[in-house]
């Protein structure tokens, strides 16, 4: 027996009612037709596409049985448990019980109700009612002597503001703040002793009560009675439910009725022996039903749905259902709490018919059929959305592990496998041929297949690329072709074959193979996928995305804002989005941004990342197989993962991105670590100099840990301060004054919420900062200053007299000392002049050769270092001559050392006479001299050496010795780029001097 539709009445089958019924149905169908586009946009996905999250006492709940669920206007969720009232903010559970302050009268909570003012009503197991206002104020109505001290199972409020209470087995009552609790005991002939947990107040303020033995009504006359007998709901478990649209529903056994014009209309009749215990009509109009022991059901446009088996959800009776402000469905059961939320992605796994959850490749053929390859075989999606295994077995009879898929122009499907070659299948899935080693197919993995425009099939193997033309398998061995593992293949619009390897890219063009090395740009090596967009080829690799455009390579990787290194496949959709699969979820950006970053027009790319929390079967997308992600003809994006096959309709993306920003709420305030009551209209007074800590939260239950925050403290901050995911802020030593803290929250990539959390407080001044104290202290200081002024004036006059006497006495002494000091100063001046002359002489002696009067080696080295640095900075030439007197030892040995000294002095005179003022001649040791020529090129320096050599030849009778002839050997160099230090320049000149001596002396050798 299936789910039955509306139309069957239990009473009043009169013709006029029948005609009215038909008219109403006609109007209803017309409205449905007119609204069908809107309905199509807001229809809920199948139940299997909801993500489910579970909480139990292991996750912070004080008890696993949740009797009721409520949500207050600011966004907090509240749960009624046997161990206290629980508040949830999406991240943390806060428990209110008898031990907390403020505390409850009893830990066992029966029911929850949010009134029109946003206050929360709480009932407990001892007949007490507690009220928490929206400002955080608590008030308690304890049970009275004439009211039952039992569990209040349910509460509802009528239009007059009366709060109706259902006592477990003890009747009903209502409460008003003015009169307190007014109790109405049950008549003995009504089954209120077996009351169920449901009480409803309808639009006429009538109170409906569910029991285990029919439905009870309290009419407006105050009388308790059974529901009308003609309704036929006077036996068994029957209870009421009032939907958000105001409609009154009656649940009786396996039937759901709606009350129309005080008559029951059968809307649904459910199959099987179901004991329904909770009901909810959501914003889509779908009906959710909780049961005693068969879990959760939903009646929607998809029919009667049950949750998939094997989810390991909390068991026992479903006690409470609640739809929150974001559309999630919360289910309170005896075994815990779980939540169903609509997600962006849908997923398919083994429970949907896939051969295995480790999916490697997905492909849509020209007939829009979906082929899925996994480690457990090949599957084809049937018309009902489920998958059936295709008979693809290896020689051992086991299912082949599928790595790649493609279709040729004739409609045959080509399947690359792990170790079993390539299978060629007909469109119906039957085997045409298996290409293996016997056909010349290299062994190993076939990770990519591509079909060229002429219908030739190319396959990537572990030993390069093979070409399958008919029955022939040939290895493509053109020079430059890779011979190792092939990870990706793609033919571009011109018919060129792009080949991805673990060592970069090869492109097989008509007459040659082009190599593209990724390593110089970001270090890329392994290539996992290609996708051509216009004239650009996009490449997925282990170092992000690369783009080959107009023979130029560019990159978008970690440095440009990509959140991961390794990406597998880039797929653009028809709305401008780009979806990118990776080991750490699916990434989404837009094509315009990618191109802007690749062109260098933008520094970074903005990326959104999706994972299991967004409905993916597994955040680890698979790669190094092909295709690993596709865009189907209907515009949906499909990606393979390590936990199944995931898909997303990009048209749904905007609705998810436009979800309202979470409202911000302040959770608690602490001053020096002690909590303070911050709620309420009164402004909090905070003593000065204290540490103020404020915790806050964004009240969203979707991706709560991703919410971002910002704060602004009026009186301190000039603007908003971004806090990221930080949920607290501290202020230490705030100056006295009035402050208002604003907190705003947003989803990642979304707008900041307009519903801010606002808290105003005043920092009190220290006692010395109060105006009255400061004024009193000011008067005291003024009086003290006046007294001090008078005292100082008297002291000043007396001091002047004493000072005048002392000045006269000291003047005489100073005059005598002045004469003495002038004499000493004259003596000091003369001594300083003598010391300066001595220092000048010492300085000259330290840098001057005593015999020749030329610069010595120390003076020469200092000048060489200075001129060397100047020439390097300015680029001016610098030449160096190192010369040595030929056979000078013979002069000393033949004529004596005194004659030798005279020769050295005459040599110095000749060299000095040949120099310009800017040149530096020096005796660097013994018979060795040097000549430093500034701003002199090598050619000019050579002329200087030649002139000097002529002067030596023309000098007669050296040292007065008749016939004594003196010559020299010289090494000449010019400062070059290789001379990094003065020592290197001198070494080159010295080597040139050595060559001059070796070549016969009396010559200049250029180095």
PDB file of C-alpha atoms in Angstrom, residues 880 938 970-976 988-993 995 1004-1007:
ATOM      1  CA  UNK A 880     101.734  50.145 -12.467  1.00  0.00           C
ATOM      2  CA  UNK A 938      98.978  50.878 -20.939  1.00  0.00           C
ATOM      3  CA  UNK A 970     110.625  46.578 -15.564  1.00  0.00           C
ATOM      4  CA  UNK A 971     107.202  44.923 -15.480  1.00  0.00           C
ATOM      5  CA  UNK A 972     104.272  47.033 -16.681  1.00  0.00           C
ATOM      6  CA  UNK A 973     100.515  46.287 -16.153  1.00  0.00           C
ATOM      7  CA  UNK A 974      97.202  48.154 -16.420  1.00  0.00           C
ATOM      8  CA  UNK A 975      94.311  47.620 -13.981  1.00  0.00           C
ATOM      9  CA  UNK A 976      91.910  44.977 -15.416  1.00  0.00           C
ATOM     10  CA  UNK A 988     100.894  40.659 -12.272  1.00  0.00           C
ATOM     11  CA  UNK A 989     103.475  43.482 -12.493  1.00  0.00           C
ATOM     12  CA  UNK A 990     105.977  41.407 -10.529  1.00  0.00           C
ATOM     13  CA  UNK A 991     105.516  38.461 -12.900  1.00  0.00           C
ATOM     14  CA  UNK A 992     106.074  40.779 -15.865  1.00  0.00           C
ATOM     15  CA  UNK A 993     109.311  42.025 -14.161  1.00  0.00           C
ATOM     16  CA  UNK A 995     109.887  37.863 -17.551  1.00  0.00           C
ATOM     17  CA  UNK A1004     110.185  46.434 -20.099  1.00  0.00           C
ATOM     18  CA  UNK A1005     107.814  43.475 -20.176  1.00  0.00           C
ATOM     19  CA  UNK A1006     104.088  44.148 -20.371  1.00  0.00           C
ATOM     20  CA  UNK A1007     101.829  41.907 -18.292  1.00  0.00           C
TER      21      UNK A1007
END
